[in-house]
Short mmCIF file of C-alpha atoms in Angstrom, two decimals:
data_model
loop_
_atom_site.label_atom_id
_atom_site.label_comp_id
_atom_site.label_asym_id
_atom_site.label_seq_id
_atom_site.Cartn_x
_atom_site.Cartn_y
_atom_site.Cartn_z
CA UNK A 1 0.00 0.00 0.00
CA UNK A 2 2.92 2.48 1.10
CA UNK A 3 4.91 1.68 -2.36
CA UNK A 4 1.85 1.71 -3.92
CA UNK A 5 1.03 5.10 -3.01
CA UNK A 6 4.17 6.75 -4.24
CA UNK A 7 3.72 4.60 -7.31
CA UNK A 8 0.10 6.34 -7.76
CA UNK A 9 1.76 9.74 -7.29
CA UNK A 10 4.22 9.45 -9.58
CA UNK A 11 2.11 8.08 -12.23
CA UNK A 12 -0.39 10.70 -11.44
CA UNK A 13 2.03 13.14 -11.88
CA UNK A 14 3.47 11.78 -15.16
CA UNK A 15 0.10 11.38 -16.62
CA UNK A 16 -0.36 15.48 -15.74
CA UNK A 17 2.60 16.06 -17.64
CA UNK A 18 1.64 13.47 -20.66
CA UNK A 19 -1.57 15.89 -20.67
CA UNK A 20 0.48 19.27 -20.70
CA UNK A 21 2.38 17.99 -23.47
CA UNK A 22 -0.95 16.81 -25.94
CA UNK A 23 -1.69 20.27 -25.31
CA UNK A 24 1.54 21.94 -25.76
CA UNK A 25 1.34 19.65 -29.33
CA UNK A 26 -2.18 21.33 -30.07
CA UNK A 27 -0.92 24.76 -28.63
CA UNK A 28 1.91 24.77 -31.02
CA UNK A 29 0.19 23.97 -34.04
CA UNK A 30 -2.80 26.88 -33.47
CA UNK A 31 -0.13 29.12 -33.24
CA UNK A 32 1.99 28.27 -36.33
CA UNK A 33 -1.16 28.70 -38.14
CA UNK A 34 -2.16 31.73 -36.28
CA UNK A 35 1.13 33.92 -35.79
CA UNK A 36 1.79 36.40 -38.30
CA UNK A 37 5.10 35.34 -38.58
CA UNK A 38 6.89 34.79 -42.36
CA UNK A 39 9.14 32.24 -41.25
CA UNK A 40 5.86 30.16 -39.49
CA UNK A 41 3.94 30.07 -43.23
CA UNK A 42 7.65 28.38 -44.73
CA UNK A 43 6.77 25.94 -46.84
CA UNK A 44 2.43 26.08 -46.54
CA UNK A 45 0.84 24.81 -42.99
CA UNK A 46 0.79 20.67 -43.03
CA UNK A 47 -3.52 19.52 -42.02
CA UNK A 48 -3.96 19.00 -38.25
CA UNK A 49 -4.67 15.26 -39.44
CA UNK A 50 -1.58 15.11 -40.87
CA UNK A 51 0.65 16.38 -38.72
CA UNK A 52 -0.81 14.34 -35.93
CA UNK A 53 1.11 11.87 -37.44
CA UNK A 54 3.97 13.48 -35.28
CA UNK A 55 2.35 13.59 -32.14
CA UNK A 56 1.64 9.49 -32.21
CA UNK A 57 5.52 9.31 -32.39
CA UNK A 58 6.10 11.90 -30.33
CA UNK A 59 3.81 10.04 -27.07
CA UNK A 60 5.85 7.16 -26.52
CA UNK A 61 9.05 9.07 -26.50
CA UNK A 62 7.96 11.68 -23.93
CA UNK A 63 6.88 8.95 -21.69
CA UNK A 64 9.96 7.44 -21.71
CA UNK A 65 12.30 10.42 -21.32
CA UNK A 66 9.43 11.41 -18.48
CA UNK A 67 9.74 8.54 -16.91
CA UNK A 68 13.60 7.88 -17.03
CA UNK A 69 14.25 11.76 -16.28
CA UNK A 70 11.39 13.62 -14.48
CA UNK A 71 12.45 12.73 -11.25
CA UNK A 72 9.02 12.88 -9.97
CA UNK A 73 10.31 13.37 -6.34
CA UNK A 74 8.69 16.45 -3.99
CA UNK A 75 10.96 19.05 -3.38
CA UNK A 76 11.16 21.89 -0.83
CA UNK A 77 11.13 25.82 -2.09
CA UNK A 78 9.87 28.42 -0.03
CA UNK A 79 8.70 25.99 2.79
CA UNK A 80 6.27 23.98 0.26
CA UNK A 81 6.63 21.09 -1.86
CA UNK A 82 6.66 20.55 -5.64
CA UNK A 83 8.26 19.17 -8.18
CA UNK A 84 11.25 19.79 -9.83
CA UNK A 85 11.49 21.89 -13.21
CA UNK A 86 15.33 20.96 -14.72
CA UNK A 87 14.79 17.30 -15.25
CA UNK A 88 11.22 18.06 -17.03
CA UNK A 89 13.66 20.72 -18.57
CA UNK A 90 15.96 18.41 -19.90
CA UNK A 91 13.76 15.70 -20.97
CA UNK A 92 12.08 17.86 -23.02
CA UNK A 93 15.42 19.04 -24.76
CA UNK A 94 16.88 15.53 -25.26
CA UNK A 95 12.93 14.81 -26.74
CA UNK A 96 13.37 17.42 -28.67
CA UNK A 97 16.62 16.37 -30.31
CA UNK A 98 15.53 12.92 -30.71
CA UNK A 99 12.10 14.28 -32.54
CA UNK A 100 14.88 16.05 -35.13
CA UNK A 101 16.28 13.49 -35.49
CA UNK A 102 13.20 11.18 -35.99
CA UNK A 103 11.91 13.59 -38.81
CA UNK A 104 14.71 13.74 -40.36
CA UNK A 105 15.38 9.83 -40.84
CA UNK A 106 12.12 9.43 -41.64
CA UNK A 107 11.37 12.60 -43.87
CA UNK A 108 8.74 13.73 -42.03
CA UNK A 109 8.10 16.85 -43.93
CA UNK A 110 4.75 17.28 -41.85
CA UNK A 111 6.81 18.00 -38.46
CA UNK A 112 8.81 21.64 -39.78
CA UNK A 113 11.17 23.78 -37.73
CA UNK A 114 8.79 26.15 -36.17
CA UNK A 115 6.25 23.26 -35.19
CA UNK A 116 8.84 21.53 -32.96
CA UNK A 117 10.58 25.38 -31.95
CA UNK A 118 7.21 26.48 -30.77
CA UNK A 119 5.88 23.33 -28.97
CA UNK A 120 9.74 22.82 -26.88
CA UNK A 121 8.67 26.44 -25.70
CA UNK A 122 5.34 25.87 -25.32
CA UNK A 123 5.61 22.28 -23.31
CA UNK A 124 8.11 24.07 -20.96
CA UNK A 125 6.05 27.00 -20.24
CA UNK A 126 3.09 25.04 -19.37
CA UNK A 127 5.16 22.79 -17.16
CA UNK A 128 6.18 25.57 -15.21
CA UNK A 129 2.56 26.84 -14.77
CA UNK A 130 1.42 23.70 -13.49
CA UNK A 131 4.80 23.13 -10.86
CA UNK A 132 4.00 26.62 -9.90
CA UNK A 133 0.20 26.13 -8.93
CA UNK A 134 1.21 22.77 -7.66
CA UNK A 135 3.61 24.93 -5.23
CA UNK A 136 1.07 27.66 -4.23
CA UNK A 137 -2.23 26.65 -4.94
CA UNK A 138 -3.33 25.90 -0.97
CA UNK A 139 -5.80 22.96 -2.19
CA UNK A 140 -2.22 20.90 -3.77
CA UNK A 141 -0.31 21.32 -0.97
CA UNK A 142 -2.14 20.80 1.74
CA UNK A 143 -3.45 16.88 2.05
CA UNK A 144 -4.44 16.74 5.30
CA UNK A 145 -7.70 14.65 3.24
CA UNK A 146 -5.47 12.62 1.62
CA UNK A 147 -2.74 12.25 4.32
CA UNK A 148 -1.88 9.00 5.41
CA UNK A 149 -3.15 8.79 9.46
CA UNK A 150 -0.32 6.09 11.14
CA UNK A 151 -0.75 4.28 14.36
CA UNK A 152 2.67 3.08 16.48
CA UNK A 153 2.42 0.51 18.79
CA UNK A 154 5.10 -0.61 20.58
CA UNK A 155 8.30 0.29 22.42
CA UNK A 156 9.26 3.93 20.48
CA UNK A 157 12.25 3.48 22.00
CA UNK A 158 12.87 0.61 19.31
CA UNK A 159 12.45 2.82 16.24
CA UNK A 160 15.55 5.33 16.37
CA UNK A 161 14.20 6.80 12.70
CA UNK A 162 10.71 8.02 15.04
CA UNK A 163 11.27 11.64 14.24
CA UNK A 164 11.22 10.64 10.61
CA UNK A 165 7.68 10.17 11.03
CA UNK A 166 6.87 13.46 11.86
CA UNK A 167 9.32 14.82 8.51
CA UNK A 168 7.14 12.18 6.53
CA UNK A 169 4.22 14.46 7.69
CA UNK A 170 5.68 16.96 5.32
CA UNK A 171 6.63 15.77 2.57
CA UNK A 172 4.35 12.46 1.82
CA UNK A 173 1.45 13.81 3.94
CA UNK A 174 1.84 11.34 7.12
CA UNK A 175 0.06 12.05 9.84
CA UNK A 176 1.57 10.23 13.46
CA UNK A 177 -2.07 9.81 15.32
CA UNK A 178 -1.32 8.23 18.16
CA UNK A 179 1.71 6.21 19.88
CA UNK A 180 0.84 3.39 22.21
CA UNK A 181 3.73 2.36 24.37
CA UNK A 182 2.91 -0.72 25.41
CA UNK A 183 1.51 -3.84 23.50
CA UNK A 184 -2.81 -3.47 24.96
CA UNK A 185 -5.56 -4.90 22.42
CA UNK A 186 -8.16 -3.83 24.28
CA UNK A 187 -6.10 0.02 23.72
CA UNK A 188 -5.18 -0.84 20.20
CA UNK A 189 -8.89 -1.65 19.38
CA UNK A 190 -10.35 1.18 21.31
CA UNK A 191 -7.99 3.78 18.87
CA UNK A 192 -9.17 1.74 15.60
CA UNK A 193 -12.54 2.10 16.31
CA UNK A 194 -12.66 6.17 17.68
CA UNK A 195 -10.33 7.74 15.05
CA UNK A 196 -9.35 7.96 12.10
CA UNK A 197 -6.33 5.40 10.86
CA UNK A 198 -4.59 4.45 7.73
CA UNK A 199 -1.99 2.26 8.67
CA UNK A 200 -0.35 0.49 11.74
CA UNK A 201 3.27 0.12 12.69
CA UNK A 202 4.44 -1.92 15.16
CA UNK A 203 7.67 -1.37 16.86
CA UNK A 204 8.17 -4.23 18.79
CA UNK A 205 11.50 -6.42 18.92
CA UNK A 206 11.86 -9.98 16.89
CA UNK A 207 11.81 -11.29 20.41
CA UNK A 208 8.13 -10.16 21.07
CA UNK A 209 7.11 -10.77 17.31
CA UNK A 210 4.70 -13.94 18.72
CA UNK A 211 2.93 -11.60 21.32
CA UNK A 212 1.39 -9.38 18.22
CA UNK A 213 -0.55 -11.82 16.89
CA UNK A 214 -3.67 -10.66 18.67
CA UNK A 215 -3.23 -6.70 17.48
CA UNK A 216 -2.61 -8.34 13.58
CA UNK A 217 -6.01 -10.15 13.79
CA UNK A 218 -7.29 -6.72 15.12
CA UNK A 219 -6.18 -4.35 12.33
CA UNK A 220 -7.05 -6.98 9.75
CA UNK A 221 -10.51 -6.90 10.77
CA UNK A 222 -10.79 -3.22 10.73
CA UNK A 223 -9.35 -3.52 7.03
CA UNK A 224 -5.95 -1.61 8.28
CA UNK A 225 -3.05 -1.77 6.41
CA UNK A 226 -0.19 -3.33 9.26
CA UNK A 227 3.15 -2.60 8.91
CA UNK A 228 6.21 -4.33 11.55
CA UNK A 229 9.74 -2.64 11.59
CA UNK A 230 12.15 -4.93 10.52
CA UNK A 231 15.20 -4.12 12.90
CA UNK A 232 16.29 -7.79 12.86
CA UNK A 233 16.54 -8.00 9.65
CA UNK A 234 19.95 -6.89 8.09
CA UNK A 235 19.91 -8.41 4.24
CA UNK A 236 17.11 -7.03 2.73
CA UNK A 237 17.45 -8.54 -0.32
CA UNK A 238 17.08 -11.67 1.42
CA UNK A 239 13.43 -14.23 0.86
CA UNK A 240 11.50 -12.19 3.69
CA UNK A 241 9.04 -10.05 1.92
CA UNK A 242 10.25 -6.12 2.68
CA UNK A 243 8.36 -2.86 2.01
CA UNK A 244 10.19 0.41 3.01
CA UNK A 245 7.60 2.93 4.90
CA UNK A 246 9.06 5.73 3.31
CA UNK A 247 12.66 4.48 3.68
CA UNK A 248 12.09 2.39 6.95
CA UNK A 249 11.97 -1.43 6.02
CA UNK A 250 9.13 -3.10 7.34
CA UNK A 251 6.77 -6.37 7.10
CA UNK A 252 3.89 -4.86 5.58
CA UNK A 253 0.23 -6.36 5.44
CA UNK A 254 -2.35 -4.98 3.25
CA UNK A 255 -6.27 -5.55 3.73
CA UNK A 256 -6.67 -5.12 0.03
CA UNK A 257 -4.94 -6.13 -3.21
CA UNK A 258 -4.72 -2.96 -5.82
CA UNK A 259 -2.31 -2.27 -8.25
CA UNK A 260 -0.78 1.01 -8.59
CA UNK A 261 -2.17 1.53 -12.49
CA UNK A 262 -5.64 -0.06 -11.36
CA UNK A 263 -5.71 2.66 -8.62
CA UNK A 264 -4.95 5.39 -11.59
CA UNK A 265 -7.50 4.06 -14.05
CA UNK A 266 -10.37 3.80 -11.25
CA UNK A 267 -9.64 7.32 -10.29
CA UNK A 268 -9.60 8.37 -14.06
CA UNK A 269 -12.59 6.72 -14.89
CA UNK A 270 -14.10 8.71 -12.07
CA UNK A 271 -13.25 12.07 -12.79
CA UNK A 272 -14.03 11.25 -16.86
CA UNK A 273 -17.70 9.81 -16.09
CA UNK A 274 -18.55 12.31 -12.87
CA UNK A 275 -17.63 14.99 -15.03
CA UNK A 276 -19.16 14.29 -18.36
CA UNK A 277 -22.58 13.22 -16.56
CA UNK A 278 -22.20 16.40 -14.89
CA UNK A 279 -22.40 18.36 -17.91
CA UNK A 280 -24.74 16.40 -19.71
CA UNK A 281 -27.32 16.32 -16.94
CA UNK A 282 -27.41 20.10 -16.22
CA UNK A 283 -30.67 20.48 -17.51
CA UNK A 284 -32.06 17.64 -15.66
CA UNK A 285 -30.32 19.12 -12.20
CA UNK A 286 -31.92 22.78 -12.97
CA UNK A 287 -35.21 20.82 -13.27
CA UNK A 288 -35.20 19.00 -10.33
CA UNK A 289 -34.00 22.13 -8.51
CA UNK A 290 -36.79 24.05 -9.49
CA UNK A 291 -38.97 21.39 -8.50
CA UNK A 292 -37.73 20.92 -4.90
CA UNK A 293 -37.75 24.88 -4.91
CA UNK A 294 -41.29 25.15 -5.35
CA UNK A 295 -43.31 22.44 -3.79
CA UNK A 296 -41.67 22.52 -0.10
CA UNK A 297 -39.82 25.21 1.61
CA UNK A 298 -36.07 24.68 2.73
CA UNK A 299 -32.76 24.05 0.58
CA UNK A 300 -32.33 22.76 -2.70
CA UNK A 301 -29.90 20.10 -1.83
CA UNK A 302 -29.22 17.73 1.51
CA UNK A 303 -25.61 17.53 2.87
CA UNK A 304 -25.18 15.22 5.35
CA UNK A 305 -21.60 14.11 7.49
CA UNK A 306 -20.55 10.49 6.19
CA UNK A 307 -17.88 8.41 6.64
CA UNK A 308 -15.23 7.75 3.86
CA UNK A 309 -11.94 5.77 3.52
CA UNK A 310 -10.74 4.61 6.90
CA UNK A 311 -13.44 6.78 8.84
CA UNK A 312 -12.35 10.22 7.08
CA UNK A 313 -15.74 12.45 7.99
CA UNK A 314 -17.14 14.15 4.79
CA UNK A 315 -20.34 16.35 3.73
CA UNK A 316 -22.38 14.01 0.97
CA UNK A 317 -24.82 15.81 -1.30
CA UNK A 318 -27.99 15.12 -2.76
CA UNK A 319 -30.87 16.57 -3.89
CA UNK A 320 -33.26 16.87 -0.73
CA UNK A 321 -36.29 14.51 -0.55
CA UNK A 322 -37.61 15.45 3.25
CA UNK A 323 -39.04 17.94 5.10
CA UNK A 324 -36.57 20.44 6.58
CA UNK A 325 -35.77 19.07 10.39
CA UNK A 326 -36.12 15.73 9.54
CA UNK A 327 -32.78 14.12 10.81
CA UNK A 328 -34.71 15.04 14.50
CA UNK A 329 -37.63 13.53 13.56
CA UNK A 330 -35.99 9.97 13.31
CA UNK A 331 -35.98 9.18 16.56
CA UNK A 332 -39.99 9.63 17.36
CA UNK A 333 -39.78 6.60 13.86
CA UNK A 334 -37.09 4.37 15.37
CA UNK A 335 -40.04 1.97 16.31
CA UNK A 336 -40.87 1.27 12.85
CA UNK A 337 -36.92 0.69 11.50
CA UNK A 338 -37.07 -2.46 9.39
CA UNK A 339 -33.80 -3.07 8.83
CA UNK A 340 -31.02 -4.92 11.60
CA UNK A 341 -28.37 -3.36 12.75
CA UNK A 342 -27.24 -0.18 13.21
CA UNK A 343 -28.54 1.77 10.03
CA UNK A 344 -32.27 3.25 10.02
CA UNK A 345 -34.41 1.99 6.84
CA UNK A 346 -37.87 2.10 6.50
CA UNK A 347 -41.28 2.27 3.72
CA UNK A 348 -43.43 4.86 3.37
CA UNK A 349 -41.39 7.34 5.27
CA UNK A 350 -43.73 10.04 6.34
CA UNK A 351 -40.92 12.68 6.44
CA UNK A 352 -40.79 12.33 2.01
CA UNK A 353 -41.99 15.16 0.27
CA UNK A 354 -44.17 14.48 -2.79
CA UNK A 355 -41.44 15.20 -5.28
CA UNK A 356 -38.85 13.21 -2.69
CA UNK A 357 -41.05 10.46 -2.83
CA UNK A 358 -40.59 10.47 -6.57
CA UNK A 359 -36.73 11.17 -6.75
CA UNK A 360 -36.49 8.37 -4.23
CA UNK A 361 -37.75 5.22 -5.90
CA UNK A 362 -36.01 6.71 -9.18
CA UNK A 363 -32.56 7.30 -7.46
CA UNK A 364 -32.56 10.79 -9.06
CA UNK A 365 -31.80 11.98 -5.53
CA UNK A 366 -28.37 10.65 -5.49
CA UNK A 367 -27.42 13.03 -8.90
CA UNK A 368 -25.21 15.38 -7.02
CA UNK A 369 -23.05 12.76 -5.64
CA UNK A 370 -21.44 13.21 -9.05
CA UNK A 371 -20.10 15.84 -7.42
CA UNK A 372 -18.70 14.03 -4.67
CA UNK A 373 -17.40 11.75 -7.04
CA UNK A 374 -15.32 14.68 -9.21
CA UNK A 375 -13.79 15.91 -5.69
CA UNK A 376 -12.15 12.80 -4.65
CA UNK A 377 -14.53 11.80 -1.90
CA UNK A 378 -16.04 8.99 -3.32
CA UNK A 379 -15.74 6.83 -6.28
CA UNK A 380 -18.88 5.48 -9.23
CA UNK A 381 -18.45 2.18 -7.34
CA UNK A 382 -17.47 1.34 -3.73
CA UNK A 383 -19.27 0.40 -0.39
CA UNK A 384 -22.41 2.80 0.14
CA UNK A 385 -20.88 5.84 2.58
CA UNK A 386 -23.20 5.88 5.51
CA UNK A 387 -23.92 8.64 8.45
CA UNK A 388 -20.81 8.72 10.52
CA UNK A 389 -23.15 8.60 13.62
CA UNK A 390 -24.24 5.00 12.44
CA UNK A 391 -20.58 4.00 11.58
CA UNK A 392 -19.45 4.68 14.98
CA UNK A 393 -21.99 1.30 15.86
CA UNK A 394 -20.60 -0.92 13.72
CA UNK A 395 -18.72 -4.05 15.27
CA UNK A 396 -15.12 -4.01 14.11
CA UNK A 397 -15.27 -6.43 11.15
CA UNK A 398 -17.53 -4.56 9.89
CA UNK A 399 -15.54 -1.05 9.51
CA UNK A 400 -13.86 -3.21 7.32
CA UNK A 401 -16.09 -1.85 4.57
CA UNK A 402 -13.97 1.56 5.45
CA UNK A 403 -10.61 0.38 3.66
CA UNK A 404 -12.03 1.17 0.49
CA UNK A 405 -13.10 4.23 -1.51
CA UNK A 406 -16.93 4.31 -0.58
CA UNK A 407 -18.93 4.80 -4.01
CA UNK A 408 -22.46 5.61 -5.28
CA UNK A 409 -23.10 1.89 -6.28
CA UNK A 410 -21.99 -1.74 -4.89
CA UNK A 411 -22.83 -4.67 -4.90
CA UNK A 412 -25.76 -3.89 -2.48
CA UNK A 413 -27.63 -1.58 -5.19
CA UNK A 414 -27.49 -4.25 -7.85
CA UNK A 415 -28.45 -7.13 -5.26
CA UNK A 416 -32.32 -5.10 -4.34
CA UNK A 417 -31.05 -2.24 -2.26
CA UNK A 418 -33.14 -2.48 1.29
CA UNK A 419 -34.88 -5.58 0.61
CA UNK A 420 -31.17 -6.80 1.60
CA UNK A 421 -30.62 -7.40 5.28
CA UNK A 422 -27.76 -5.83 7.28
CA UNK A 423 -25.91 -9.13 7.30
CA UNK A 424 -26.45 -9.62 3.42
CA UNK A 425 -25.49 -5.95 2.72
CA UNK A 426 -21.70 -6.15 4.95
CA UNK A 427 -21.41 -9.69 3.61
CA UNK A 428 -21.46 -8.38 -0.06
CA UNK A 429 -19.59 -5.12 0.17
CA UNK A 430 -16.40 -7.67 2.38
CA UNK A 431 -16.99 -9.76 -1.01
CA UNK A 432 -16.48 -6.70 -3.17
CA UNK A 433 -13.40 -5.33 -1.24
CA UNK A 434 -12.01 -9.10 -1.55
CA UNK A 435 -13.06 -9.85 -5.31
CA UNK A 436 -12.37 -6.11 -6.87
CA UNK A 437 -11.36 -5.61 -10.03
CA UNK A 438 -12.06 -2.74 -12.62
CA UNK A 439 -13.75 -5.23 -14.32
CA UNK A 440 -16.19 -5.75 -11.65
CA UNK A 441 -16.55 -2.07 -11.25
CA UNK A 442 -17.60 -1.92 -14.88
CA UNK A 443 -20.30 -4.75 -14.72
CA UNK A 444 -21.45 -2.97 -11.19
CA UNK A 445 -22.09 -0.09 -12.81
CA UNK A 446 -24.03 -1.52 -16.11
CA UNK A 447 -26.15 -3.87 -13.77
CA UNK A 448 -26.51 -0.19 -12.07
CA UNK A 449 -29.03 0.62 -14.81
CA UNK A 450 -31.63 -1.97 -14.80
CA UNK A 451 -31.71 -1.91 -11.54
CA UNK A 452 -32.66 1.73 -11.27
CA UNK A 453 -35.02 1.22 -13.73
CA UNK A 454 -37.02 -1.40 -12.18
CA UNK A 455 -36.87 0.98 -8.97
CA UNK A 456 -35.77 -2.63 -7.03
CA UNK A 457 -35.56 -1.99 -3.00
CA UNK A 458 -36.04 2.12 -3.84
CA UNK A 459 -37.50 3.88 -1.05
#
């Protein structure tokens, strides 16, 4: 999970650049054709089809050089981390050279002079833009969302690289929560349960190593990625598997299995179909606005405190389908709750408007998730993110569901919604956090349709 995370970062950050440099390509050609200049109009102005051509060869190559060169490593200026210009410099120079090159074996008359002149310039100006707001826009660089919360247990005393920790904090967005001293599950379970926590690293001596079986069995119910400093071991090339928590070798355990490029593509899917939908369905959002507007007093839209990945509280949208003041009214309706467990369900809820009634059973309600979806709160598909007051009931095993993205569909929407029990519904979202694949995302989210068509378990 830790190596996995830079991986995701760097790739991320590669992929930003791959995206600069299509439009550095585009840029450059608009202003070749644009520019007044005599020396642009040499030789006539190649089609855009044409000289695409180029830009197929030129992809591959500024990957490579990218990811050979960028050095996609944070650096410090001015307090603040970015990353760092020369190597994006240079790799566009040496791509440069080689496109010359290219062209000229090749006799690529499309690619001219000024073409490759203007797009070097171009690509490196826009680079710089984006390092720039990556070093002072505050929403970048601070990730105190998206900073990794870390749990020690143990003897600190055993971990002489401690105060690394708190650098880590910094630079990678680590976050030291809490530091238990001594070896208590009953402690240990207590702090899993009550905040907010990413990953656990024990401290504890080879010597002690049997005694932590209980805390392991703890964490891996709670879905907890477990990490144990390796201090006894001095090969680390040796059979044992190693991770390095940000260059401190340790046994790592991860609740899930999710490759770095799987993590990318979910993400990218995400922000593609959120925001797409979002644009498409304005119309449809303005109408249902209007409608909520004018048939029962109070706000447009509902935002309500749920929990996300690993507990991280978060303000949910959607459109609203109840009276104002109904969150107080549940309690006078806990009586009539149908479903186990600690989440409130039931039919006919008095507290729907008319036009809530009708957003409910056609999931139109749920629309401005999309938005949640586009921020990086939730994903299309993942565990359904509930109230954070009814997380903070769940048994242990089942804040399991937590070590995942929550989404707006799972396996629980496709399966008939609340006609499931509470069992059913944490036995299939453990099955989807066991069985994931992007595959399975992508059949989630066609079964999605039918589903909300035949308005199964929609209240």
């Amino acid at each position: 999970m830790l190596r996995d995370k830079r991986t995701v970062l760097r790739l991320s950050m590669m992929a930003i650049d791959m995206v600069i440099t299509v439009a550095a390509f585009f840029t450059a050609y608009w202003l070749r054709v644009a520019l007044p200049v005599p020396w642009f109009q040499e030789g006539g102005v190649y089609p855009l089809a044409v000289t695409m051509k180029a830009l197929l060869l030129l992809l591959p190559l500024w990957w490579s050089l990218y990811q050979r060169l960028g050095q996609y490593h944070p650096i410090k200026i001015l307090g603040r981390y970015t990353l760092p210009l020369l190597p994006a410099y240079r790799a566009n120079l040496i791509g440069l050279a080689v496109a010359i090159i290219i062209a000229y074996f090749l006799k690529l008359a499309s690619v001219s002079r000024a073409l490759v002149l203007l797009f070097f310039i171009v690509n490196c100006l826009l680079l710089t833009l984006w390092r720039l707001l990556l070093l002072f826009s505050p929403r970048l660089s601070s990730s105190s969302r998206d900073s990794r919360h870390v749990l020690l247990v143990g003897d600190a005393g055993r971990l002489p690289q401690l105060g690394a920790f708190e650098r880590l904090g910094e630079e990678w967005g680590v976050t030291v929560v809490e530091t238990l001293e001594r070896r208590d599950p009953e402690r240990l379970g207590a702090a899993l349960q009550s905040m907010v926590v990413d990953d656990v690293v024990f401290t504890l001596g080879r010597t002690k190593l049997h005694d932590l079986e209980p805390d392991i069995l703890l964490c891996e119910e709670r879905g907890v990625a477990i990490h144990i400093v390796t201090d006894w071991f001095r090969d680390r090339t040796g059979r044992a598997r190693m991770d390095e928590f940000y260059g401190i070798p340790v046994i790592s355990i991860d609740s899930t299995k999710r490759r770095a490029w799987e993590v990318v593509a979910k993400r990218t899917i995400d922000l593609l179909c959120s925001g797409l939908a979002l644009i498409a369905l304005a119309p449809l959002l303005a109408v249902i606005a209007a409608l909520i507007k004018l048939t029962s007093p109070g706000p447009v839209l509902f935002a309500q405190t749920r929990a996300g990945l690993n507990g991280r509280p978060f303000r949910l949208y959607k459109f609203r389908s109840m009276i104002q003041g109904a969150e107080k009214l549940q309690d006078k309706l806990q009586d009539r709750n149908e479903m186990s467990g600690p989440v409130f369900k039931i039919a006919n809820d008095p507290r729907l408007t008319r036009v809530g009634r009708f957003l409910r059973r056609t999931s139109l309600d749920e629309l401005p998730q999309l938005w949640n979806v586009l921020r990086g709160d939730i994903s299309l598909v993942g565990p359904r993110p509930l109230p954070a007051y009814e997380v903070k009931k769940f048994k242990l095993r089942e804040q399991r569901r937590l070590s995942v993205m929550p989404g707006i569909t799972c396996l629980w929407q496709i399966s008939g919604r609340n006609e499931v029990g509470f069992d059913e519904w944490m036995r299939l979202d453990m099955r989807y956090i066991d069985t994931w694949s992007l595959w399975l995302d992508i059949k989630i989210l066609l079964l999605t349709i039918p589903a909300v068509l035949v308005q199964r378990g929609a209240r």
